[in-house]
Amino acid sequence: MAVYLGLDASTQSLTATLIEVTPDDRHVIVEESLVYDRDLPAYGTSHGVIRQDDPAIVLAPPVMWAEALDRVIANLAAAYPTEMARLAAVSGSAQQHGSVYLTRRGVARLAMLNSRLTLASQVAGAFSRPLSPVWMDSSTTVECREIEQAVGGAARLAERTGAHAFERFTGPQIRAFAKRDPHAYAGTSRIHLISSFMPSLLAGAEAPIDPGDGSGMNLMDLATKTWWNDAVQATAPDLAPRLPRIQPSWTVVGPLAPYWQERCRLPPAKVIAWSGDNPCSLIGSGLVREGRLAISLGTSDTAIGLMRTLRLHEAGIGYVSASPTDGYMGTTVFKNGSLARERVRDQYGLDWAAFSAALASRPPGNRGALMLPWFDPEITPHVAIPGVRRIDLDAADAPANVRAIVEGQMMAMANHTRWMAADTSVIHATGGAAGNRQVLQVMADVFNAEVVRSRARNSAALGAALRAWHADARAVGRPIDWDDVVTGFTEPEPEWRFRPRADAVRVYADLRRRYAEAEENALDP
Ligand code: XUL
């Protein structure tokens, strides 16, 4: 009877999912979250991030993530002592692309954690950059073009790394840091992804980057899963020695550091390499075979799907990663996800129940009213200067605006994800807004696909727990295949199935074309 822990360090919270696996039963013991704004207010974040006057710059304190880890593990150990005593392995998932900059002494500190002191107090001085850029940062357009040019063009960068240069990707972020603060860059000994920094804290030793999250850097050769020298050279001076190793997603980094064993009375459980939230979500949604899409409605709205053979998007809308199950996965990200829905909710003084009622009170197609929901700079399509556009939509009409944002988000997703999946007859919805039946019906009608809801509230944390189990089984010489790993955990909930309605599908077939035109006009006025 083994217990596995999956952690998800997302934009706004740290979630833990604890699972138990026995020969004839497998189940989730508990899923719980620490919310940065609410539970760690001293860091002054809003929705987990720190913004500046420039809307393109979005940062977060890495010491906050360390404190969150300390608290979540201590809480679990206190609340579930018998289960945590049987912990066999722990893995995790993290918001993608964000980077953590350690000094030489900071790296050394990882191996010397003292269990009588808090983790935050010990790592507070470890960073050459006290605020990390996260995936919402879009301040590196210049660096994107410089890197593309230096490697022989955007198409060549995409062929080798899976993506054109994107502002949030780690390579352009590192380049911007090296240019803006060369002194602090010179004092940086190691640059981790959030997904390699967190397991380094757990193991008390430097963890590798896995190919799934490594694909989100514009630095990794997708075919060989090694650093691509041309991109490394093009990004920043002397970058190679500052990068961690890339190792398979099932790598055992080491046992839990003495810090955790002594402080929380935990066994020497295996620390497994972490990955990005989207690669972990793929597993937590049960998408271990090609042909379906999963859509996560979270801080970002993100569509993901497994790909057996590499298919790139020519215009560089989405990108392709190595999947932690092997093979590839496509990803298309929309930055204006849950925060944009919340902006509309708050603007009209609604709560979520009133938001749903307003959504249901308007017909599919919203009588032709459209919204391009670009509250923040948008990733898909690329919008540098934010600004909401309303077409045939009265800004004072609350229900019309509610319907318009949900329909706009779904139409943008349907239009921009056609490149990813051969068959989108079934979509697995996850994330906070997947708890809203009205929203899922709009998704079904717009995509003309059946929408099912994944059972896990947090599919990334569940995917991380399942990866911990898979890696542990592999390490002890009893490998299990992915179909087996996800069985019993990821089957959709029977009462949460939404079939497309023929009348609405017809309305949206037309409206999706109008939406695409409206987007083009707005982008190219
Ligand atoms: C993926 C991306 C987002 C973050 C959100 O490319 O930027 O989905 O991973 O946590």
Coordinates of C-alpha atoms and ligand atoms in Angstrom, one line a residue:
M1 CA 0.0 0.0 0.0
A2 CA 1.9 3.0 -1.2
V3 CA 1.1 6.7 -1.0
Y4 CA 2.2 9.2 -3.7
L5 CA 2.1 13.0 -3.5
G6 CA 1.7 15.4 -6.4
L7 CA 2.2 19.1 -6.0
D8 CA 1.1 21.8 -8.4
A9 CA 2.9 25.2 -8.0
S10 CA 0.5 27.2 -10.2
T11 CA 0.2 30.9 -10.7
Q12 CA -2.1 31.6 -7.8
S13 CA -1.7 28.6 -5.4
L14 CA 0.2 25.5 -4.4
T15 CA -2.0 22.4 -4.5
A16 CA -1.2 19.0 -3.1
T17 CA -3.0 15.8 -4.2
L18 CA -2.2 12.7 -2.1
I19 CA -3.2 9.3 -3.7
E20 CA -3.1 5.7 -2.4
V21 CA -2.6 2.7 -4.6
T22 CA -3.2 -0.8 -3.4
P23 CA -3.5 -4.0 -5.6
D24 CA -7.3 -3.7 -5.7
D25 CA -8.0 0.0 -5.0
R26 CA -6.7 3.3 -6.1
H27 CA -8.1 6.6 -4.8
V28 CA -7.4 10.2 -3.9
I29 CA -6.9 10.7 -0.2
V30 CA -7.0 14.5 -0.2
E31 CA -6.5 17.5 -2.4
E32 CA -5.8 20.8 -0.7
S33 CA -4.4 24.2 -1.7
L34 CA -2.5 27.1 -0.2
V35 CA -3.5 30.4 -2.0
Y36 CA -0.6 32.8 -2.1
D37 CA -2.7 36.1 -1.8
R38 CA -4.8 34.7 1.1
D39 CA -2.3 32.5 3.0
L40 CA 1.0 34.4 2.5
P41 CA -0.2 38.0 2.3
A42 CA 3.2 39.3 3.4
Y43 CA 4.6 38.9 -0.1
G44 CA 2.0 41.4 -1.5
T45 CA 1.0 39.4 -4.5
S46 CA -2.3 39.9 -6.4
H47 CA -3.5 36.7 -8.0
G48 CA 0.0 35.3 -7.2
V49 CA 2.0 37.9 -9.1
I50 CA 3.5 41.3 -8.7
R51 CA 2.9 43.7 -11.5
Q52 CA 4.5 47.0 -12.3
D53 CA 3.4 50.1 -14.2
D54 CA 4.3 48.4 -17.4
P55 CA 1.5 45.8 -18.0
A56 CA 4.0 43.6 -19.9
I57 CA 6.1 42.9 -16.7
V58 CA 4.7 40.2 -14.4
L59 CA 6.9 38.8 -11.6
A60 CA 6.6 36.6 -8.4
P61 CA 8.9 36.0 -5.4
P62 CA 10.6 32.6 -5.5
V63 CA 11.0 32.6 -1.7
M64 CA 7.2 32.7 -1.5
W65 CA 7.0 29.4 -3.5
A66 CA 9.6 27.9 -1.0
E67 CA 7.5 29.0 2.0
A68 CA 4.4 27.6 0.4
L69 CA 6.1 24.2 0.0
D70 CA 7.2 24.3 3.6
R71 CA 3.7 24.9 4.8
V72 CA 1.9 22.5 2.6
I73 CA 4.2 19.6 3.4
A74 CA 4.0 20.4 7.2
N75 CA 0.2 20.6 7.0
L76 CA -0.1 17.3 5.2
A77 CA 2.4 15.6 7.6
A78 CA 0.3 16.9 10.6
A79 CA -3.1 16.1 9.2
Y80 CA -2.3 12.7 7.6
P81 CA 0.6 11.2 9.7
T82 CA -0.1 7.5 9.0
E83 CA -0.6 8.1 5.2
M84 CA 2.5 10.4 4.9
A85 CA 4.5 7.8 6.8
R86 CA 3.9 5.5 3.8
L87 CA 4.9 8.1 1.2
A88 CA 6.9 6.3 -1.5
A89 CA 7.5 9.2 -4.0
V90 CA 6.7 12.8 -4.6
S91 CA 6.6 14.7 -7.9
G92 CA 5.2 18.0 -9.0
S93 CA 3.9 20.3 -11.7
A94 CA 4.6 24.0 -12.0
Q95 CA 3.4 27.0 -14.0
Q96 CA 5.6 26.8 -17.1
H97 CA 8.4 29.1 -18.4
G98 CA 9.0 30.9 -15.1
S99 CA 12.7 31.0 -14.1
V100 CA 14.6 31.1 -10.8
Y101 CA 18.1 32.6 -10.5
L102 CA 20.5 31.3 -7.9
T103 CA 23.9 32.6 -6.8
R104 CA 26.8 30.2 -6.2
R105 CA 26.1 30.3 -2.4
G106 CA 22.4 29.9 -3.1
V107 CA 23.1 26.6 -4.9
A108 CA 25.3 25.4 -2.1
R109 CA 22.6 26.3 0.4
L110 CA 20.3 23.7 -1.0
A111 CA 22.5 20.9 0.3
M112 CA 22.8 22.4 3.8
L113 CA 19.1 22.9 4.9
N114 CA 18.8 22.9 8.7
S115 CA 15.6 21.3 9.9
R116 CA 15.3 23.7 12.9
L117 CA 14.9 26.7 10.7
T118 CA 12.2 27.5 8.2
L119 CA 12.9 26.9 4.5
A120 CA 12.1 30.5 3.6
S121 CA 14.6 32.0 6.1
Q122 CA 17.3 29.7 4.6
V123 CA 16.8 30.4 0.9
A124 CA 15.8 34.1 1.2
G125 CA 19.4 35.1 0.3
A126 CA 19.9 32.5 -2.4
F127 CA 18.7 34.5 -5.4
S128 CA 20.6 36.8 -7.7
R129 CA 17.1 38.0 -8.8
P130 CA 14.6 38.2 -6.0
L131 CA 11.6 38.4 -8.3
S132 CA 11.2 35.8 -11.0
P133 CA 9.5 36.4 -14.3
V134 CA 6.5 34.2 -14.8
W135 CA 4.5 33.0 -17.9
M136 CA 2.4 36.1 -17.9
D137 CA 5.4 38.4 -18.6
S138 CA 5.4 39.7 -22.2
S139 CA 8.2 42.2 -22.0
T140 CA 10.7 40.4 -24.2
T141 CA 9.5 41.0 -27.8
V142 CA 12.8 42.6 -28.8
E143 CA 14.8 39.6 -27.4
C144 CA 12.4 37.2 -29.2
R145 CA 13.3 38.7 -32.6
E146 CA 17.0 38.9 -31.7
I147 CA 17.1 35.1 -30.8
E148 CA 15.1 34.1 -33.9
Q149 CA 17.4 36.1 -36.1
A150 CA 20.6 34.8 -34.5
V151 CA 19.6 31.1 -35.1
G152 CA 18.6 31.7 -38.7
G153 CA 14.9 32.6 -38.4
A154 CA 11.7 31.8 -36.6
A155 CA 11.0 28.7 -38.7
R156 CA 14.4 27.2 -37.8
L157 CA 13.9 27.9 -34.1
A158 CA 10.5 26.2 -34.3
E159 CA 11.9 23.2 -36.2
R160 CA 14.5 22.6 -33.6
T161 CA 12.8 23.6 -30.3
G162 CA 9.1 23.2 -31.2
A163 CA 8.2 26.9 -31.0
H164 CA 8.8 30.3 -32.5
A165 CA 10.2 32.7 -29.9
F166 CA 7.5 33.6 -27.4
E167 CA 7.8 36.4 -24.9
R168 CA 7.1 34.2 -21.9
F169 CA 9.6 31.5 -22.9
T170 CA 12.6 31.2 -20.6
G171 CA 15.3 31.9 -23.3
P172 CA 14.0 35.3 -24.2
Q173 CA 13.5 36.0 -20.5
I174 CA 17.1 35.1 -19.7
R175 CA 18.3 37.3 -22.6
A176 CA 16.3 40.2 -21.3
F177 CA 17.7 39.8 -17.8
A178 CA 21.3 39.5 -19.0
K179 CA 20.8 42.7 -21.0
R180 CA 18.9 44.7 -18.4
D181 CA 21.0 43.7 -15.4
P182 CA 24.4 42.3 -16.6
H183 CA 25.8 42.5 -13.0
A184 CA 23.1 40.3 -11.5
Y185 CA 23.3 38.0 -14.5
A186 CA 27.1 37.7 -13.8
G187 CA 26.3 36.8 -10.2
T188 CA 24.0 34.0 -11.3
S189 CA 25.4 30.5 -11.0
R190 CA 22.3 28.5 -12.0
I191 CA 19.0 29.2 -13.7
H192 CA 16.2 26.8 -12.8
L193 CA 12.7 26.5 -14.1
I194 CA 10.2 26.6 -11.3
S195 CA 9.7 22.9 -12.0
S196 CA 13.4 22.2 -11.3
F197 CA 13.8 24.6 -8.4
M198 CA 11.0 23.1 -6.3
P199 CA 12.2 19.5 -6.4
S200 CA 15.7 20.8 -5.7
L201 CA 14.3 22.1 -2.4
L202 CA 12.7 18.7 -1.7
A203 CA 15.8 16.7 -2.5
G204 CA 18.3 19.2 -1.1
A205 CA 20.2 18.8 -4.3
E206 CA 19.9 20.2 -7.8
A207 CA 17.1 18.6 -9.8
P208 CA 17.1 18.3 -13.6
I209 CA 14.8 20.0 -16.0
D210 CA 12.4 17.4 -17.7
P211 CA 12.0 17.5 -21.5
G212 CA 8.2 18.4 -21.1
D213 CA 8.9 21.7 -19.3
G214 CA 12.3 22.1 -21.0
S215 CA 10.4 22.5 -24.3
G216 CA 9.0 25.8 -23.1
M217 CA 12.4 27.6 -23.1
N218 CA 13.3 28.1 -26.8
L219 CA 16.6 26.4 -25.8
M220 CA 16.0 22.6 -26.0
D221 CA 16.4 20.5 -29.1
L222 CA 13.1 18.6 -29.3
A223 CA 14.6 15.6 -31.2
T224 CA 17.5 14.9 -28.9
K225 CA 16.2 16.4 -25.7
T226 CA 19.5 18.2 -25.1
W227 CA 20.4 21.9 -25.0
W228 CA 20.6 23.2 -28.6
N229 CA 23.9 25.0 -28.8
D230 CA 22.9 27.6 -31.4
A231 CA 20.0 28.7 -29.2
V232 CA 22.1 28.7 -26.1
Q233 CA 24.7 30.9 -27.8
A234 CA 22.1 33.2 -29.2
T235 CA 20.4 33.7 -25.8
A236 CA 23.0 35.0 -23.4
P237 CA 26.8 35.0 -22.7
D238 CA 28.2 31.9 -20.9
L239 CA 24.7 30.5 -20.5
A240 CA 25.6 26.7 -20.9
P241 CA 27.2 26.3 -17.5
R242 CA 24.3 28.1 -15.9
L243 CA 21.7 25.6 -17.2
P244 CA 20.7 22.4 -15.2
R245 CA 20.8 19.0 -16.9
I246 CA 17.9 17.8 -18.9
Q247 CA 16.8 14.3 -17.8
P248 CA 13.7 12.1 -18.4
S249 CA 10.5 13.1 -16.5
W250 CA 10.7 9.8 -14.5
T251 CA 14.2 10.6 -13.1
V252 CA 14.7 9.9 -9.4
V253 CA 16.4 13.1 -8.1
G254 CA 17.2 11.5 -4.7
P255 CA 15.4 10.8 -1.4
L256 CA 13.6 13.6 0.5
A257 CA 16.3 15.8 2.1
P258 CA 17.0 15.3 5.8
Y259 CA 15.3 18.7 6.3
W260 CA 11.9 17.1 5.5
Q261 CA 12.6 13.8 7.2
E262 CA 13.5 15.4 10.4
R263 CA 11.2 18.4 10.4
C264 CA 8.0 16.6 9.3
R265 CA 9.0 13.0 10.3
L266 CA 8.7 11.8 6.7
P267 CA 10.3 8.6 5.2
P268 CA 13.1 8.9 2.6
A269 CA 10.5 9.0 -0.2
K270 CA 11.9 9.3 -3.7
V271 CA 11.8 12.8 -5.2
I272 CA 10.9 12.5 -8.9
A273 CA 11.7 15.2 -11.4
W274 CA 8.8 17.7 -11.8
S275 CA 7.3 18.9 -15.1
G276 CA 5.2 21.7 -16.4
D277 CA 1.5 22.0 -15.4
N278 CA 0.3 21.3 -19.0
P279 CA 2.3 18.1 -19.4
C280 CA 1.1 17.0 -16.0
S281 CA -2.5 17.9 -16.8
L282 CA -2.3 15.7 -19.9
I283 CA -1.8 12.7 -17.6
G284 CA -4.2 13.9 -14.9
S285 CA -6.9 14.2 -17.6
G286 CA -6.2 10.7 -18.8
L287 CA -5.0 11.8 -22.3
V288 CA -2.3 9.2 -22.7
R289 CA -3.5 8.4 -26.3
E290 CA -3.7 10.6 -29.3
G291 CA -6.9 12.2 -30.7
R292 CA -8.5 14.1 -27.9
L293 CA -8.1 17.6 -26.6
A294 CA -8.0 18.7 -22.9
I295 CA -8.9 22.3 -22.2
S296 CA -7.9 23.7 -18.8
L297 CA -9.9 26.8 -17.8
G298 CA -7.6 28.3 -15.2
T299 CA -5.5 31.4 -14.9
S300 CA -4.7 30.7 -18.5
D301 CA -7.1 28.9 -20.7
T302 CA -5.0 26.2 -22.3
A303 CA -5.7 23.5 -24.9
I304 CA -3.4 20.5 -24.9
G305 CA -3.3 17.2 -26.8
L306 CA -1.0 14.3 -27.3
M307 CA 0.8 13.9 -30.7
R308 CA 2.5 10.7 -31.8
T309 CA 4.3 12.5 -34.7
L310 CA 5.5 16.0 -34.6
R311 CA 3.2 18.6 -36.3
L312 CA 4.2 22.3 -36.0
H313 CA 1.9 25.3 -36.4
E314 CA 3.4 27.2 -39.3
A315 CA 2.4 30.7 -38.1
G316 CA 3.7 29.9 -34.7
I317 CA 0.4 30.2 -32.8
G318 CA 0.9 27.2 -30.5
Y319 CA 3.9 25.1 -29.7
V320 CA 5.0 21.5 -29.4
S321 CA 6.6 19.9 -26.4
A322 CA 8.1 16.6 -25.5
S323 CA 5.4 14.8 -23.6
P324 CA 6.3 13.2 -20.2
T325 CA 4.6 10.0 -21.5
D326 CA 7.0 10.1 -24.5
G327 CA 6.0 11.4 -27.9
Y328 CA 4.9 15.0 -28.3
M329 CA 2.1 17.3 -27.1
G330 CA 0.6 20.4 -28.7
T331 CA -0.2 23.4 -26.5
T332 CA -2.1 26.6 -27.3
V333 CA -2.3 29.2 -24.5
F334 CA -4.8 32.0 -24.0
K335 CA -3.7 34.5 -21.4
N336 CA -7.1 36.1 -20.8
G337 CA -8.7 33.1 -19.0
S338 CA -10.1 33.2 -15.5
L339 CA -8.9 36.7 -14.6
A340 CA -10.7 38.1 -17.6
R341 CA -13.9 36.2 -16.6
E342 CA -13.5 37.6 -13.1
R343 CA -13.0 41.1 -14.4
V344 CA -16.4 40.9 -16.2
R345 CA -18.0 39.3 -13.1
D346 CA -16.7 42.2 -10.9
Q347 CA -17.4 44.9 -13.4
Y348 CA -21.1 44.1 -13.2
G349 CA -21.1 43.4 -9.4
L350 CA -22.1 39.7 -9.9
D351 CA -21.2 36.5 -8.0
W352 CA -20.6 33.3 -9.9
A353 CA -24.2 32.2 -9.5
A354 CA -25.4 35.5 -11.0
F355 CA -22.7 35.2 -13.7
S356 CA -24.1 31.7 -14.7
A357 CA -27.7 33.0 -14.6
A358 CA -26.7 36.0 -16.9
L359 CA -25.0 33.5 -19.3
A360 CA -28.1 31.4 -19.5
S361 CA -30.4 34.3 -20.0
R362 CA -29.0 35.1 -23.4
P363 CA -29.4 32.9 -26.5
P364 CA -26.4 31.1 -28.2
G365 CA -24.8 33.6 -30.5
N366 CA -25.7 36.5 -28.2
R367 CA -27.8 38.1 -30.9
G368 CA -24.6 38.8 -32.8
A369 CA -22.8 40.7 -30.0
L370 CA -19.1 39.9 -29.8
M371 CA -16.2 40.6 -27.4
L372 CA -12.5 40.3 -28.0
P373 CA -11.5 39.7 -24.3
W374 CA -8.0 41.2 -24.3
F375 CA -8.0 42.7 -20.8
D376 CA -4.2 41.7 -20.6
P377 CA -1.7 41.5 -23.5
E378 CA -2.8 38.2 -25.3
I379 CA -0.7 35.3 -26.3
T380 CA -3.2 33.8 -28.8
P381 CA -3.5 35.7 -31.1
H382 CA -0.5 37.8 -30.3
V383 CA -1.8 41.2 -28.9
A384 CA 0.9 43.4 -27.3
I385 CA -1.2 46.3 -26.3
P386 CA -4.2 45.2 -24.3
G387 CA -7.7 46.5 -24.8
V388 CA -11.2 44.9 -24.8
R389 CA -13.0 45.3 -28.2
R390 CA -16.8 45.2 -28.2
I391 CA -18.7 44.7 -31.5
D392 CA -22.5 45.2 -31.5
L393 CA -22.2 44.9 -27.8
D394 CA -23.5 47.6 -25.3
A395 CA -20.9 47.9 -22.5
A396 CA -23.8 48.6 -20.0
D397 CA -25.6 45.4 -20.7
A398 CA -24.4 42.9 -18.1
P399 CA -25.9 39.6 -19.4
A400 CA -24.7 40.4 -23.0
N401 CA -21.2 41.0 -21.8
V402 CA -21.1 37.9 -19.7
R403 CA -22.3 35.8 -22.7
A404 CA -19.9 37.7 -25.0
I405 CA -16.8 36.9 -22.9
V406 CA -17.5 33.2 -22.6
E407 CA -18.4 32.9 -26.3
G408 CA -15.4 35.0 -27.3
Q409 CA -13.0 32.8 -25.3
M410 CA -14.5 29.6 -26.7
M411 CA -14.6 30.8 -30.3
A412 CA -10.9 32.0 -30.1
M413 CA -10.0 28.5 -28.7
A414 CA -11.9 26.6 -31.3
N415 CA -10.5 28.7 -34.2
H416 CA -6.9 28.6 -33.0
T417 CA -6.6 24.9 -32.0
R418 CA -7.6 23.3 -35.3
W419 CA -3.9 22.5 -35.9
M420 CA -3.5 20.4 -32.8
A421 CA -5.9 17.4 -33.0
A422 CA -7.1 15.2 -35.8
D423 CA -10.3 14.6 -34.0
T424 CA -11.9 16.9 -31.4
S425 CA -15.1 14.9 -31.0
V426 CA -14.5 14.7 -27.3
I427 CA -12.9 17.4 -25.1
H428 CA -11.9 16.9 -21.5
A429 CA -12.5 20.1 -19.5
T430 CA -10.6 20.8 -16.3
G431 CA -9.7 23.8 -14.1
G432 CA -11.9 26.1 -12.0
A433 CA -14.4 27.3 -14.6
A434 CA -15.0 23.6 -15.7
G435 CA -17.2 23.5 -12.6
N436 CA -19.7 25.8 -14.4
R437 CA -22.2 23.8 -16.4
Q438 CA -23.3 26.7 -18.6
V439 CA -19.7 27.4 -19.6
L440 CA -19.2 23.7 -20.6
Q441 CA -22.4 23.8 -22.7
V442 CA -21.1 26.8 -24.6
M443 CA -17.8 24.9 -25.2
A444 CA -19.7 21.9 -26.5
D445 CA -21.8 24.0 -28.9
V446 CA -18.9 26.2 -30.2
F447 CA -16.5 23.2 -30.8
N448 CA -19.4 20.9 -32.0
A449 CA -17.9 18.3 -29.6
E450 CA -18.9 16.4 -26.6
V451 CA -17.4 17.9 -23.5
V452 CA -16.7 15.8 -20.4
R453 CA -15.4 17.0 -17.1
S454 CA -12.3 15.4 -15.6
R455 CA -12.9 14.0 -12.2
A456 CA -9.9 15.7 -10.6
R457 CA -10.4 19.3 -9.6
N458 CA -6.7 19.9 -10.2
S459 CA -5.6 17.6 -13.1
A460 CA -2.0 18.9 -12.9
A461 CA -1.5 17.9 -9.3
L462 CA -3.2 14.5 -9.9
G463 CA -1.0 14.1 -13.0
A464 CA 2.1 14.8 -10.9
A465 CA 1.0 12.2 -8.3
L466 CA 0.5 9.7 -11.1
R467 CA 3.9 10.5 -12.5
A468 CA 5.4 9.9 -9.0
W469 CA 3.8 6.4 -9.0
H470 CA 4.8 5.6 -12.5
A471 CA 8.4 6.7 -11.8
D472 CA 8.6 4.8 -8.5
A473 CA 7.3 1.6 -10.2
R474 CA 9.9 2.0 -12.9
A475 CA 12.7 2.6 -10.4
V476 CA 11.9 -0.6 -8.5
G477 CA 11.8 -2.7 -11.7
R478 CA 8.0 -3.1 -12.0
P479 CA 7.1 -0.6 -14.7
I480 CA 3.4 0.1 -15.4
D481 CA 2.1 1.4 -18.7
W482 CA 0.3 4.8 -18.8
D483 CA -3.1 3.3 -19.7
D484 CA -2.9 1.4 -16.4
V485 CA -1.6 4.4 -14.4
V486 CA -4.6 6.6 -15.3
T487 CA -7.3 3.9 -14.9
G488 CA -9.5 4.5 -11.9
F489 CA -8.4 8.1 -11.5
T490 CA -9.2 10.0 -14.7
E491 CA -12.5 8.6 -16.0
P492 CA -14.9 11.5 -16.7
E493 CA -17.8 12.1 -14.3
P494 CA -21.0 10.6 -15.8
E495 CA -23.2 13.5 -14.8
W496 CA -20.9 16.0 -16.4
R497 CA -21.3 15.3 -20.1
F498 CA -22.4 18.0 -22.5
R499 CA -23.5 17.2 -26.0
P500 CA -23.5 19.8 -28.8
R501 CA -27.0 21.1 -29.6
A502 CA -27.6 21.2 -33.4
D503 CA -29.3 24.6 -33.4
A504 CA -26.5 26.2 -31.4
V505 CA -23.8 24.5 -33.5
R506 CA -25.3 26.1 -36.6
V507 CA -25.3 29.6 -35.0
Y508 CA -21.6 29.2 -34.0
A509 CA -20.4 27.9 -37.3
D510 CA -21.3 31.3 -38.7
L511 CA -20.3 33.4 -35.7
R512 CA -16.9 31.7 -35.5
R513 CA -16.1 33.2 -39.0
R514 CA -17.3 36.6 -37.9
Y515 CA -15.2 36.3 -34.8
A516 CA -12.1 35.4 -36.8
E517 CA -12.8 38.5 -39.1
A518 CA -13.2 40.7 -36.0
E519 CA -9.9 39.5 -34.7
E520 CA -8.1 40.1 -38.0
N521 CA -9.6 43.7 -38.2
A522 CA -8.5 44.4 -34.6
L523 CA -5.0 43.1 -35.2
D524 CA -4.5 44.8 -38.5
P525 CA -6.7 48.0 -38.4
Ligands
XUL1 C1 1.9 27.4 -21.1 C2 1.6 28.6 -20.3 C3 0.6 28.5 -19.2 C4 1.2 28.3 -17.8 C5 0.1 28.5 -16.8 O1 2.7 27.6 -22.2 O2 2.2 29.6 -20.5 O3 -0.4 27.6 -19.4 O4 1.8 27.1 -17.8 O5 0.5 28.0 -15.6

